CSV table of C-alpha atoms in Angstrom, one decimal:
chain,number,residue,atom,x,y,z
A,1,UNK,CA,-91.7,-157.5,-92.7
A,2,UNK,CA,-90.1,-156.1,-89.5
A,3,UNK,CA,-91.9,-153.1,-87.8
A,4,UNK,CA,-90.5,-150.1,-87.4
A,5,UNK,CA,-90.5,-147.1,-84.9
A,6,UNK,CA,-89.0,-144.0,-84.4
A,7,UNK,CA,-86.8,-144.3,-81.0
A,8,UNK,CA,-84.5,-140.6,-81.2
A,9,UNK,CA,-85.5,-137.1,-82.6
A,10,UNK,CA,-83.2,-134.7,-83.1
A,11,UNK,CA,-84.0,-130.7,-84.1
A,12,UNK,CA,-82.1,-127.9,-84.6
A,13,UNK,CA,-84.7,-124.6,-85.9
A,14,UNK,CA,-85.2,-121.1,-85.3
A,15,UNK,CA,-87.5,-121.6,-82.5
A,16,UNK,CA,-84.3,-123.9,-80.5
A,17,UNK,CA,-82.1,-126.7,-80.4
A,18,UNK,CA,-84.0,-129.6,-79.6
A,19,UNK,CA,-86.3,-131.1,-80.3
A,20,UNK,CA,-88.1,-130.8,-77.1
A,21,UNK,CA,-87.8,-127.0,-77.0
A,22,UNK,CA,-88.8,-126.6,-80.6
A,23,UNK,CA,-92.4,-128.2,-79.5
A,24,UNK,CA,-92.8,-126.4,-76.9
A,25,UNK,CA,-92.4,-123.4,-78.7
A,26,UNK,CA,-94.7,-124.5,-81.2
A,27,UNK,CA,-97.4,-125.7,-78.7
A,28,UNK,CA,-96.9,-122.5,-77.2
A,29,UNK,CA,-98.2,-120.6,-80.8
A,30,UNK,CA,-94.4,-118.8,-81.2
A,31,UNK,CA,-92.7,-117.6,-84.3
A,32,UNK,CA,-89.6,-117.0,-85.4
A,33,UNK,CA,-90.0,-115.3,-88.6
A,34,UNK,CA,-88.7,-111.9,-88.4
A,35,UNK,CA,-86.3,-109.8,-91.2
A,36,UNK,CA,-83.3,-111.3,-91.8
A,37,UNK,CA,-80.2,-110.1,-90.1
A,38,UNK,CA,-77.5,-112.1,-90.7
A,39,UNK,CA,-76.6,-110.1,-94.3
A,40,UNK,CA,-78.4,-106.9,-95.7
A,41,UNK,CA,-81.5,-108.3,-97.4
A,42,UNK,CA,-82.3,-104.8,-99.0
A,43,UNK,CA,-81.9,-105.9,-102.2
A,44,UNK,CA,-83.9,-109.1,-101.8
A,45,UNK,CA,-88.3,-109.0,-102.7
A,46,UNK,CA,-88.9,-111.1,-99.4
A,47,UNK,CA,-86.7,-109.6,-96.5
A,48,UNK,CA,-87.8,-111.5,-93.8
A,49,UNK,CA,-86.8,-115.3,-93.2
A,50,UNK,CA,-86.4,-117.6,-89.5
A,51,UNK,CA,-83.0,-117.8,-88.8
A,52,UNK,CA,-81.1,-119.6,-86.1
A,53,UNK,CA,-79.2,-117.1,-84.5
A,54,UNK,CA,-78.1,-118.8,-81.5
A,55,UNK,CA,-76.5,-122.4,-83.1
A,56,UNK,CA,-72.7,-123.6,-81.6
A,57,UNK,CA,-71.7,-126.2,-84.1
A,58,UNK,CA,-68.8,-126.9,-81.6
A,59,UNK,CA,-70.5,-128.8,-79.1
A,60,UNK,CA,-71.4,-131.1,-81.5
A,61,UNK,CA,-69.1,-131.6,-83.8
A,62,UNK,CA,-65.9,-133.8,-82.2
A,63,UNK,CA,-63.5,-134.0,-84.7
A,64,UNK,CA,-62.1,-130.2,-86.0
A,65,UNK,CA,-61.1,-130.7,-88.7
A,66,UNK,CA,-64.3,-132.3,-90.0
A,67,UNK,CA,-65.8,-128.9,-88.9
A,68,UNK,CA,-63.7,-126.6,-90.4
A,69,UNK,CA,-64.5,-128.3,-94.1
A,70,UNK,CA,-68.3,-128.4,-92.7
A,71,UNK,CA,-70.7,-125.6,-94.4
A,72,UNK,CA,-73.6,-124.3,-92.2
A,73,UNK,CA,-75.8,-126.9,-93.4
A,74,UNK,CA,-73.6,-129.9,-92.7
A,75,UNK,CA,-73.1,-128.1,-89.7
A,76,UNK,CA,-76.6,-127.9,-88.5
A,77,UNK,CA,-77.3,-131.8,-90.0
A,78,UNK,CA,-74.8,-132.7,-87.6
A,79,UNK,CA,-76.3,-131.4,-84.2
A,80,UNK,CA,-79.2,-132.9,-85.5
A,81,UNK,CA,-78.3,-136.3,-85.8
A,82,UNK,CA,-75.9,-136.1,-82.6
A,83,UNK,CA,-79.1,-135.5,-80.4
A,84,UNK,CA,-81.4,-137.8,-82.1
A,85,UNK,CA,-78.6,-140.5,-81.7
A,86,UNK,CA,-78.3,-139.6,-77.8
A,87,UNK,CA,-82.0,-139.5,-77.5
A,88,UNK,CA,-81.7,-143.4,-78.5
A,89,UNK,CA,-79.1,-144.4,-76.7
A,90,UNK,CA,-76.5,-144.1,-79.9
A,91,UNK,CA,-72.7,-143.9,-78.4
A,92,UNK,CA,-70.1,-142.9,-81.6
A,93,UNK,CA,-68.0,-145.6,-79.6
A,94,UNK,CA,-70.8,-148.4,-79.9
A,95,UNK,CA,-69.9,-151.5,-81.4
A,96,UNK,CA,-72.1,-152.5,-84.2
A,97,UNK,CA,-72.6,-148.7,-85.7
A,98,UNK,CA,-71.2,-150.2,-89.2
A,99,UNK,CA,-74.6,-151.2,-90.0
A,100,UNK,CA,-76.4,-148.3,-88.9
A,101,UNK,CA,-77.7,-147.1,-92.4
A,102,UNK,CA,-77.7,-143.2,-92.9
A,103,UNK,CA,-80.4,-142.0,-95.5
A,104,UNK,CA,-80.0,-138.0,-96.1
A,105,UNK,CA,-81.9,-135.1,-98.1
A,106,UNK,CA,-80.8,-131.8,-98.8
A,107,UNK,CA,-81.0,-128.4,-101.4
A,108,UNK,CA,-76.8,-128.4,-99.7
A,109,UNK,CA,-75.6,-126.8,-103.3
A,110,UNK,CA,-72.6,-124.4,-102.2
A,111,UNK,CA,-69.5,-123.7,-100.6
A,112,UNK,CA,-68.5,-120.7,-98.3
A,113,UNK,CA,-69.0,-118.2,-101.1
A,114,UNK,CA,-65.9,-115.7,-99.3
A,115,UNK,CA,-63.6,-118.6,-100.0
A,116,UNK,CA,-63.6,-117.5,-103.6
A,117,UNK,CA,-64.6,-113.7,-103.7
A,118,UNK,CA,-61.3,-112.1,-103.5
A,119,UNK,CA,-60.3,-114.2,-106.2
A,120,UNK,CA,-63.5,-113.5,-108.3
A,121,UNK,CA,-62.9,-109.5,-107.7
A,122,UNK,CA,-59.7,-109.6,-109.0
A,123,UNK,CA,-60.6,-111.0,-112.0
A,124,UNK,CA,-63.7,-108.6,-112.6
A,125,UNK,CA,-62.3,-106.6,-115.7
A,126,UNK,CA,-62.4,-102.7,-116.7
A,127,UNK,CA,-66.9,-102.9,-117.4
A,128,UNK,CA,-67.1,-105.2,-114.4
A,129,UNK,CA,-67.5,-108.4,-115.7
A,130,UNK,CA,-65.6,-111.4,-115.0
A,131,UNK,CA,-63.2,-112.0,-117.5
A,132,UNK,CA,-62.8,-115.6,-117.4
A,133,UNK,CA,-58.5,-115.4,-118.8
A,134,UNK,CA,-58.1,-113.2,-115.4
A,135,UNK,CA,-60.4,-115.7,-113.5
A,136,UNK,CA,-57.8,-118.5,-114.6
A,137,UNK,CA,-54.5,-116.8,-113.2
A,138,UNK,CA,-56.4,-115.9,-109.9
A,139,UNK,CA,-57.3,-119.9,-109.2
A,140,UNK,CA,-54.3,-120.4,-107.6
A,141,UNK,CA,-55.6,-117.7,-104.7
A,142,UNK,CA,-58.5,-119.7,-103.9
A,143,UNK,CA,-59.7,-121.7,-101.2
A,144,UNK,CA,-58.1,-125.5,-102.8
A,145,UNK,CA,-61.0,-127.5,-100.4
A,146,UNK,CA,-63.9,-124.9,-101.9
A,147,UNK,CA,-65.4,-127.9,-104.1
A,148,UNK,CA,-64.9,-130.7,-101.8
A,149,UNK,CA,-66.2,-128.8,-98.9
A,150,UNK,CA,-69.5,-128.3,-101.1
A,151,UNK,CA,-70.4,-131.7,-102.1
A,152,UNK,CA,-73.8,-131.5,-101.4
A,153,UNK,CA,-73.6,-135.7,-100.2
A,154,UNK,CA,-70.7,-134.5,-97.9
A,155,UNK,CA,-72.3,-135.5,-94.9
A,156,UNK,CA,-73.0,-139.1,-95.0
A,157,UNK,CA,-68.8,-138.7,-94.8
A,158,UNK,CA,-68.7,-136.7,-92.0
A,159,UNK,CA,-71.2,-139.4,-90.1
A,160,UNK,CA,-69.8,-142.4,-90.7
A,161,UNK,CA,-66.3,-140.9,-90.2
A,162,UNK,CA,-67.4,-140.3,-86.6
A,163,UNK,CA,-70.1,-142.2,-85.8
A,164,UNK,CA,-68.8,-145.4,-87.8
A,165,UNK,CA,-72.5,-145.2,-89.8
A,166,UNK,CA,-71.8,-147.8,-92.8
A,167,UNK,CA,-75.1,-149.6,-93.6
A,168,UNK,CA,-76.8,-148.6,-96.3
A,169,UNK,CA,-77.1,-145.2,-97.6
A,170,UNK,CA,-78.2,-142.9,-99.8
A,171,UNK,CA,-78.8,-139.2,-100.2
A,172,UNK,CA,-81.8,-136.5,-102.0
A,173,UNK,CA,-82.1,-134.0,-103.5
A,174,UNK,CA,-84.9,-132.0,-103.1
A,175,UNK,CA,-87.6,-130.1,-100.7
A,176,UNK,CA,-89.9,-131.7,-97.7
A,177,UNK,CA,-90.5,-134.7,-100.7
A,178,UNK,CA,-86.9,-135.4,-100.1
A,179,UNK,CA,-86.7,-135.5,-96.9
A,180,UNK,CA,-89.9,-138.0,-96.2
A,181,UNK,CA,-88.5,-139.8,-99.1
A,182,UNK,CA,-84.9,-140.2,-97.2
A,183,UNK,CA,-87.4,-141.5,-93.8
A,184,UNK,CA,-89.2,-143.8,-96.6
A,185,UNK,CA,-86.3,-145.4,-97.6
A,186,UNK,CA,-85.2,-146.0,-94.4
A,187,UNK,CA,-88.1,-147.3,-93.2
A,188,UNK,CA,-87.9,-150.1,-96.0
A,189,UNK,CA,-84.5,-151.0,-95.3
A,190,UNK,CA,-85.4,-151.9,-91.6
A,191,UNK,CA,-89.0,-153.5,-92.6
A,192,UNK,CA,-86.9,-155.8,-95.1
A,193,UNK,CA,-84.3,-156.4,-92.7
A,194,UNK,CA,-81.5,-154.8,-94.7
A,195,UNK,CA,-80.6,-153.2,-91.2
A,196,UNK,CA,-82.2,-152.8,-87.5
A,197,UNK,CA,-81.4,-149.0,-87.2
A,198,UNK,CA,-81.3,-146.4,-89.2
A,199,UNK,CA,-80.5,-142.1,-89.4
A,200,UNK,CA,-83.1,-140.5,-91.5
A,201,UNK,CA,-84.1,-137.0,-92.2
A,202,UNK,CA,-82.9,-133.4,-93.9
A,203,UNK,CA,-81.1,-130.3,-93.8
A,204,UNK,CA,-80.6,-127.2,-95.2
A,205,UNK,CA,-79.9,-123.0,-94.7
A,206,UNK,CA,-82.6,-121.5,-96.6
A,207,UNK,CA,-82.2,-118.2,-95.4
A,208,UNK,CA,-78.5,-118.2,-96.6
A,209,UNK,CA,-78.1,-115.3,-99.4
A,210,UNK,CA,-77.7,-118.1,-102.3
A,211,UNK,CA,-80.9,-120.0,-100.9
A,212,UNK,CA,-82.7,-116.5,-101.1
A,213,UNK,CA,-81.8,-115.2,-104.4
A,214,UNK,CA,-82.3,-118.0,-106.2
A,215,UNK,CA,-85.8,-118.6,-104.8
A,216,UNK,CA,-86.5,-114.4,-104.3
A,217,UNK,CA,-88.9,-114.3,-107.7
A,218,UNK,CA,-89.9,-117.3,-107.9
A,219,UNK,CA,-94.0,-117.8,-106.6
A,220,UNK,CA,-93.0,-119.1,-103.6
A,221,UNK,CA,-92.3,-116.6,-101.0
A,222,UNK,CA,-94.1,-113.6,-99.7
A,223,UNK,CA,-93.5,-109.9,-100.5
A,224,UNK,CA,-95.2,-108.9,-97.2
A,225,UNK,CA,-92.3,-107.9,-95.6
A,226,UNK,CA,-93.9,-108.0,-92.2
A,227,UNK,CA,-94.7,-110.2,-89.0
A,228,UNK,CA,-97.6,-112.7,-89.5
A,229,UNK,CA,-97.4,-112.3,-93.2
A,230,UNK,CA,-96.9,-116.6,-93.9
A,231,UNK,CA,-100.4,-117.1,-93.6
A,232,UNK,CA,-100.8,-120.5,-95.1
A,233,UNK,CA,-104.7,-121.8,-96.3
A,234,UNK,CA,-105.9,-118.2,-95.4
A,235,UNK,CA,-107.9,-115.8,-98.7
A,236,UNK,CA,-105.1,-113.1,-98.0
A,237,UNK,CA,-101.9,-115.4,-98.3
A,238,UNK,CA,-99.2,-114.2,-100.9
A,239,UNK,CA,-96.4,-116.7,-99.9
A,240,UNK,CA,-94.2,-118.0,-97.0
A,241,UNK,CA,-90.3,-117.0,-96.2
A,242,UNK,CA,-87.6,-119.8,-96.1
A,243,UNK,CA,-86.4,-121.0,-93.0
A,244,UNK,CA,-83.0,-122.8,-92.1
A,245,UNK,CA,-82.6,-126.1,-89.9
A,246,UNK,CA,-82.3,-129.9,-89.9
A,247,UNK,CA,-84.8,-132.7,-88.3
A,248,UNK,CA,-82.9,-136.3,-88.3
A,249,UNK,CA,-84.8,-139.1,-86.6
A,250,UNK,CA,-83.5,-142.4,-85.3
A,251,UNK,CA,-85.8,-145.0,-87.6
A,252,UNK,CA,-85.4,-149.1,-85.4
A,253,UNK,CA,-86.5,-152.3,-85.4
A,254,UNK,CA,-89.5,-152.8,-83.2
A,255,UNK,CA,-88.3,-155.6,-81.6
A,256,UNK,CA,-84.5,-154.3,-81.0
A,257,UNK,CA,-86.0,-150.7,-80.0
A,258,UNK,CA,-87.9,-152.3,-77.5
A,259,UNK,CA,-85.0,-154.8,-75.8
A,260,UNK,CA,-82.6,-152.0,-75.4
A,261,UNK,CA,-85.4,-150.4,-72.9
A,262,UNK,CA,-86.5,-147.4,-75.7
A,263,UNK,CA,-90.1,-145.9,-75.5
A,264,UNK,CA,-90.6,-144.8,-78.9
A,265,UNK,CA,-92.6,-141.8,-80.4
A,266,UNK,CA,-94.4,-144.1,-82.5
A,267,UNK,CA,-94.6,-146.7,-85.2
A,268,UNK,CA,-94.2,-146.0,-89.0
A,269,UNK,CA,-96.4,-148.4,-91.0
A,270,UNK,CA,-96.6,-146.7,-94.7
A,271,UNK,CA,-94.9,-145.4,-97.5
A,272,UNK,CA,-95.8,-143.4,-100.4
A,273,UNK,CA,-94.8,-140.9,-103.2
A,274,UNK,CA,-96.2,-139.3,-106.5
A,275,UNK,CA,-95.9,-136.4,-108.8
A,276,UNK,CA,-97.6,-133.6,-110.2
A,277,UNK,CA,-97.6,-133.6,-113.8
A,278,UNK,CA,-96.4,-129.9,-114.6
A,279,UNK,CA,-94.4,-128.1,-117.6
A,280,UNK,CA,-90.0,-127.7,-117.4
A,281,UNK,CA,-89.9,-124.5,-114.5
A,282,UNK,CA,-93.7,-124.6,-113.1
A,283,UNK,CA,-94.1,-125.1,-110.0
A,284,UNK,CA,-97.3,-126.3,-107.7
A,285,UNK,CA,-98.7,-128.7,-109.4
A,286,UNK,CA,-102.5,-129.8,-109.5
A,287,UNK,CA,-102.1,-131.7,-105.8
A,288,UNK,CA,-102.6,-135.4,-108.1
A,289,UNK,CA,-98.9,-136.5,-107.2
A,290,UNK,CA,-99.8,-135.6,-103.3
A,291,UNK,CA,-102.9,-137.5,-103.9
A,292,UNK,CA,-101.4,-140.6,-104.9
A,293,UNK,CA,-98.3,-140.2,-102.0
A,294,UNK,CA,-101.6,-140.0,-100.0
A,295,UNK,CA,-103.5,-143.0,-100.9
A,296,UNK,CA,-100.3,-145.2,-101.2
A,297,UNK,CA,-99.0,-145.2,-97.1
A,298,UNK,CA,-102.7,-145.4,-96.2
A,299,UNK,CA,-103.0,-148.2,-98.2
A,300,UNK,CA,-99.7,-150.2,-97.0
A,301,UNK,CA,-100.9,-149.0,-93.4
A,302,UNK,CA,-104.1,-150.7,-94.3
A,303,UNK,CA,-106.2,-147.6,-93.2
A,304,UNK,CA,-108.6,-145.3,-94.6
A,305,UNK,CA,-109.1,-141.9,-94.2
A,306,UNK,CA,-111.7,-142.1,-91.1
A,307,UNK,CA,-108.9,-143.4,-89.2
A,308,UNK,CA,-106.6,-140.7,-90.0
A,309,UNK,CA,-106.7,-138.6,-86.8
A,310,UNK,CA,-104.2,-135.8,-87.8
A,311,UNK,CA,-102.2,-134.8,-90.6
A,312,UNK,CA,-99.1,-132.7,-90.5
A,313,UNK,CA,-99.4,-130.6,-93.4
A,314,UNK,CA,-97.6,-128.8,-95.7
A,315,UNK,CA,-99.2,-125.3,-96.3
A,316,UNK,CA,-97.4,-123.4,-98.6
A,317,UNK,CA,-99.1,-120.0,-97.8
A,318,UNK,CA,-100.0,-119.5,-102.0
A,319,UNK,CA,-103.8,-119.8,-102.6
A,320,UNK,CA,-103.5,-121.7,-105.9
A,321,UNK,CA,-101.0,-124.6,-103.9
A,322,UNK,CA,-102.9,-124.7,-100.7
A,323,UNK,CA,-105.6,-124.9,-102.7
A,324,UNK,CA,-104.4,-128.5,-104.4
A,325,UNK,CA,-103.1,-129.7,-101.3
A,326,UNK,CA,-106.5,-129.5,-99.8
A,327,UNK,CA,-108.1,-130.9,-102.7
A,328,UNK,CA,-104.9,-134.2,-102.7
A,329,UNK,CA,-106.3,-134.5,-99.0
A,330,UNK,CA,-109.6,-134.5,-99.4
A,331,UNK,CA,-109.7,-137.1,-102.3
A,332,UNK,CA,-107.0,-139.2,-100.3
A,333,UNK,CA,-109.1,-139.5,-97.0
A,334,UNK,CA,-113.0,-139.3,-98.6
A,335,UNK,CA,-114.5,-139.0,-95.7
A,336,UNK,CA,-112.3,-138.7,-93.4
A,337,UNK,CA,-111.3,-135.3,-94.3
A,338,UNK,CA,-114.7,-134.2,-92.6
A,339,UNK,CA,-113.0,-134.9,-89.4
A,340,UNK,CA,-109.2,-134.7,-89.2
A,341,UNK,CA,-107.3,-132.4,-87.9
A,342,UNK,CA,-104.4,-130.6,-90.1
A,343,UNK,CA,-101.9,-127.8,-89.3
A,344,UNK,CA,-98.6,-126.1,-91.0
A,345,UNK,CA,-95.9,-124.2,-88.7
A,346,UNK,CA,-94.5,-122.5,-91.7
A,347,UNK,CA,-95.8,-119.5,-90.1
A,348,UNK,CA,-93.6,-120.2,-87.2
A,349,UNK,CA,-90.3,-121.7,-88.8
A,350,UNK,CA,-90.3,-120.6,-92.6
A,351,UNK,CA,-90.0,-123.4,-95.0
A,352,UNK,CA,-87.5,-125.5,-93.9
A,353,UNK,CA,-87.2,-127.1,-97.8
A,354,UNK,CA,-85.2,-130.6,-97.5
A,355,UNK,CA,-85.6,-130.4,-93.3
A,356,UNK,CA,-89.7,-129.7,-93.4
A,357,UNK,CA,-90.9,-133.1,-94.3
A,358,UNK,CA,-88.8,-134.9,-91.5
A,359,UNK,CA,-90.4,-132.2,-89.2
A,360,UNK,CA,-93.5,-133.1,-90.2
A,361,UNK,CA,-93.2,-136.8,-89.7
A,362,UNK,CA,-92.0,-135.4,-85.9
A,363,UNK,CA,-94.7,-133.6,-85.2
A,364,UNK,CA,-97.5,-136.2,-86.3
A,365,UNK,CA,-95.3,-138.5,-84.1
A,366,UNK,CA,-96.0,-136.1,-80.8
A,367,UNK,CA,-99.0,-135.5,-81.4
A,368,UNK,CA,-100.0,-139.3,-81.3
A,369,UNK,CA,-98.0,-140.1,-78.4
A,370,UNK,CA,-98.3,-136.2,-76.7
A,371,UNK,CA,-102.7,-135.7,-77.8
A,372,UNK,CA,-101.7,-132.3,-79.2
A,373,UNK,CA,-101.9,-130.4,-82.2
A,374,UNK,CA,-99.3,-127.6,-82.8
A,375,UNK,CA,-101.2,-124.7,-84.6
A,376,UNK,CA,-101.6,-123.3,-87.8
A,377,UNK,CA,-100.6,-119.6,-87.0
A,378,UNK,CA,-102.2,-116.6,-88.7
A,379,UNK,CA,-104.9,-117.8,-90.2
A,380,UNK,CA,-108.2,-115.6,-90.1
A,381,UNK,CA,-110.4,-116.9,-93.1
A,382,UNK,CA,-109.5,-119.9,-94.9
A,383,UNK,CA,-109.3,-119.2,-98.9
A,384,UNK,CA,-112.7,-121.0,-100.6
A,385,UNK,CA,-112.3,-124.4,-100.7
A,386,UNK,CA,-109.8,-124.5,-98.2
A,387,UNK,CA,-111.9,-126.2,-96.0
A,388,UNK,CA,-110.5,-128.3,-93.9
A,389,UNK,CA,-110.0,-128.3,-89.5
A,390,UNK,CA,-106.5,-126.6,-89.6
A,391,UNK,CA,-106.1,-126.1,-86.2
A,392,UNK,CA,-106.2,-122.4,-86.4
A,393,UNK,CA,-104.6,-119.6,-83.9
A,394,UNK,CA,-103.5,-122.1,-80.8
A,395,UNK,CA,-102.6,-126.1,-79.5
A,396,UNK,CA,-105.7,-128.4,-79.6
A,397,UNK,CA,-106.0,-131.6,-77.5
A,398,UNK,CA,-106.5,-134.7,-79.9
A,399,UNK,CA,-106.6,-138.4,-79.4
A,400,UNK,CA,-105.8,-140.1,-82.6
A,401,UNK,CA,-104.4,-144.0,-83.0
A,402,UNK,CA,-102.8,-142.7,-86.6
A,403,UNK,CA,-101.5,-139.7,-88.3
A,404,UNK,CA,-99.7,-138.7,-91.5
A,405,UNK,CA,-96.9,-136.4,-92.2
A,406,UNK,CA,-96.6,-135.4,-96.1
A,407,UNK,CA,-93.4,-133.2,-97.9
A,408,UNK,CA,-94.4,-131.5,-101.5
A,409,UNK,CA,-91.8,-130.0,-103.8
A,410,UNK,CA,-91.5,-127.3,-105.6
A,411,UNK,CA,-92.2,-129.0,-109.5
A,412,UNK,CA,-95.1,-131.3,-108.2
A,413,UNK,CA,-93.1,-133.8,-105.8
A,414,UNK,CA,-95.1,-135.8,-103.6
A,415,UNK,CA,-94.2,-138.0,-100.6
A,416,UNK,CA,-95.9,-139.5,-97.2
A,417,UNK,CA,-95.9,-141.2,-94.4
A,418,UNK,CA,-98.6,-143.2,-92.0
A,419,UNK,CA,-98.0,-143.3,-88.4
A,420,UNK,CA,-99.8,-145.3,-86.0
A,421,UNK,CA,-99.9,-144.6,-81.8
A,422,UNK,CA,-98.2,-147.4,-79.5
């Protein structure tokens, strides 16, 4: 099996673009979570999100057309995966790109919504409803591209169309789970030599109105509508706020990484995923699928959990959920869990759904090859049982030879991975 190492990171979040600025912002103990300006959330329970309100697609995006058919998502996906590729020396024009293999996860679900409302008003009848014969004659006023610009594996076309990406792929659906899942995968195909490089990571625009109303009731975010209100592992938490962004790493042979001069962030040396069993629209499971996601990279990294110096956790800010993730870690690392060091920024970015677990895996990267720990804002007393070191209030120095990142769903959806310093 071929080793494998992370040799480009690239971020675009509320807190910056790049991946370098994001840290430092994080180290730093900053937040971006504030109400939601980009539409009138009035009408919405949670009203407050982190949103990027700064992001140029242009500068990153060479061919216009591709960006014109390019939601905000595919938009942001893009920068992302254009500074990871510079960060390891990945030229569009570079010979060889057809085996780069591209491994993708996203919630990306919907077109530009305005590309169809005109239309959809017009056939709104006398009561207000849509009357579906009206709806029929207005089709020819919409948008024609509005379903192919919404294909939600739209893209892996976009990237190999300028990049010249055509090794193996494959695309998720799903939360942070999908997005370690899309790094898992990857990391595979270069340990079993299916390719030497690889892009991996998610994306998505959870603060976007459709993102927001159909997760607005569900137990997932908070009604405190209010700065430091995502107070995840904390007695008082009642829910986090989504967040909108895309994380994309550059996943390489050892050996290759290494002979083209890279210094990588670290290596990747385990694999895992499991599920919660749960009932048809519950979600949070019991933290059993999270357990065995655990267990399974520590065991193909050929630790255990004493030599598990940090964990980049998931912390979903709702008692019963932090609850089982501290009770997946805890049977996971045995002993271990005594000692290691844990932290969420969903207080500082939201949660970033298919883009949190790829963040994750970045942040237990830096803080092997950095010795810090970005914090776990907001947290005054931990909930009972929710007792493990989570790096409360600011950065902490650590020197770890291993780490692990972990992603959970929203219906019980587990994945991890182990990382080990160079």
């Amino acid at each position: 099996m071929n080793r494998v190492v992370i040799s480009g990171i690239g971020v675009v979040s509320p807190l910056g673009t790049g991946f370098d600025r994001t840290w430092k912002e994080l180290v730093a103990g900053r937040s971006a979570v504030h109400r939601i300006t980009a539409y009138d959330p009035t009408s919405l329970r949670t009203q407050f999100g982190a949103e990027i309100t700064d992001f140029d697609a242009k500068p990153f995006v060479r061919n216009r057309k591709s960006l014109r058919l390019m939601t905000r998502a595919n938009q942001l996906a893009h920068a992302a995966v254009r500074l990871a590729t510079e960060e390891a020396r990945i030229d569009p024009a570079t010979s060889g790109n057809d085996a780069v293999g591209v491994f993708l996860a996203s919630e990306n679900q919907i077109s530009d919504p305005l590309h169809i409302l005109d239309a959809t008003v017009e056939a709104c009848g006398p009561d207000g409803r849509i009357d579906p014969t009206r709806l029929g004659h207005e089709a020819a006023r919409m948008y024609p591209l509005f379903f192919v610009e919404g294909l939600p594996s739209a893209e892996l076309f976009f990237l190999s169309e300028e990049f010249g990406f055509a090794g193996p792929s494959a695309f998720l659906s799903g939360a942070a789970d999908a997005g370690i899942s899309a790094l898992g995968n990857a990391y595979r195909a270069i340990a079993r030599g299916e390719t030497t490089v690889a892009v991996a990571g998610g994306f998505d625009d959870g603060v976007s109105w459709w993102c927001m109303s159909k997760l607005d009731r569900l137990d997932l975010l908070t009604d405190r509508n209010e700065p430091g209100a995502v107070r995840p592992y904390d007695r008082d938490a009642t829910g986090t706020v989504l967040g909108e962004g895309a994380c994309m790493l550059v996943l390489e042979n050892y050996d290759t990484a290494v002979a083209r001069g890279i210094e990588p962030y670290a290596e990747i040396v385990g694999f895992g995923g499991g599920s919660d069993p749960v009932t048809p629209g519950e979600i949070w499971g019991d933290g059993t699928g999270l357990r065995n996601a655990l267990a399974s990279a520590m065991r193909e990294a050929g630790v255990v959990g004493t030599d598990i110096g940090y964990v980049a956790a998931d912390g979903a800010a709702v008692v019963r959920a932090d609850l089982a993730e501290t009770r997946a870690l805890r049977a996971a690392l045995g002993a271990g869990a005594d000692t290691v060091a844990a932290s969420s920024v969903q207080p500082a970015l939201g949660q970033l759904l298919s883009a949190a677990g790829p963040l994750n895996v970045a942040l237990a990267a830096m803080a092997l090859r950095e010795g810090t720990v970005a914090p776990t804002l907001n947290l005054s007393t931990a909930a009972p049982q929710c007792d493990l070191d989570w790096v409360p209030a600011t950065a902490r120095e650590l020197r770890a030879d291993h780490s692990l990142a972990l992603g959970r769903g929203l219906s019980g959806q587990a994945a991890a991975l182990a990382l080990r310093r160079l």
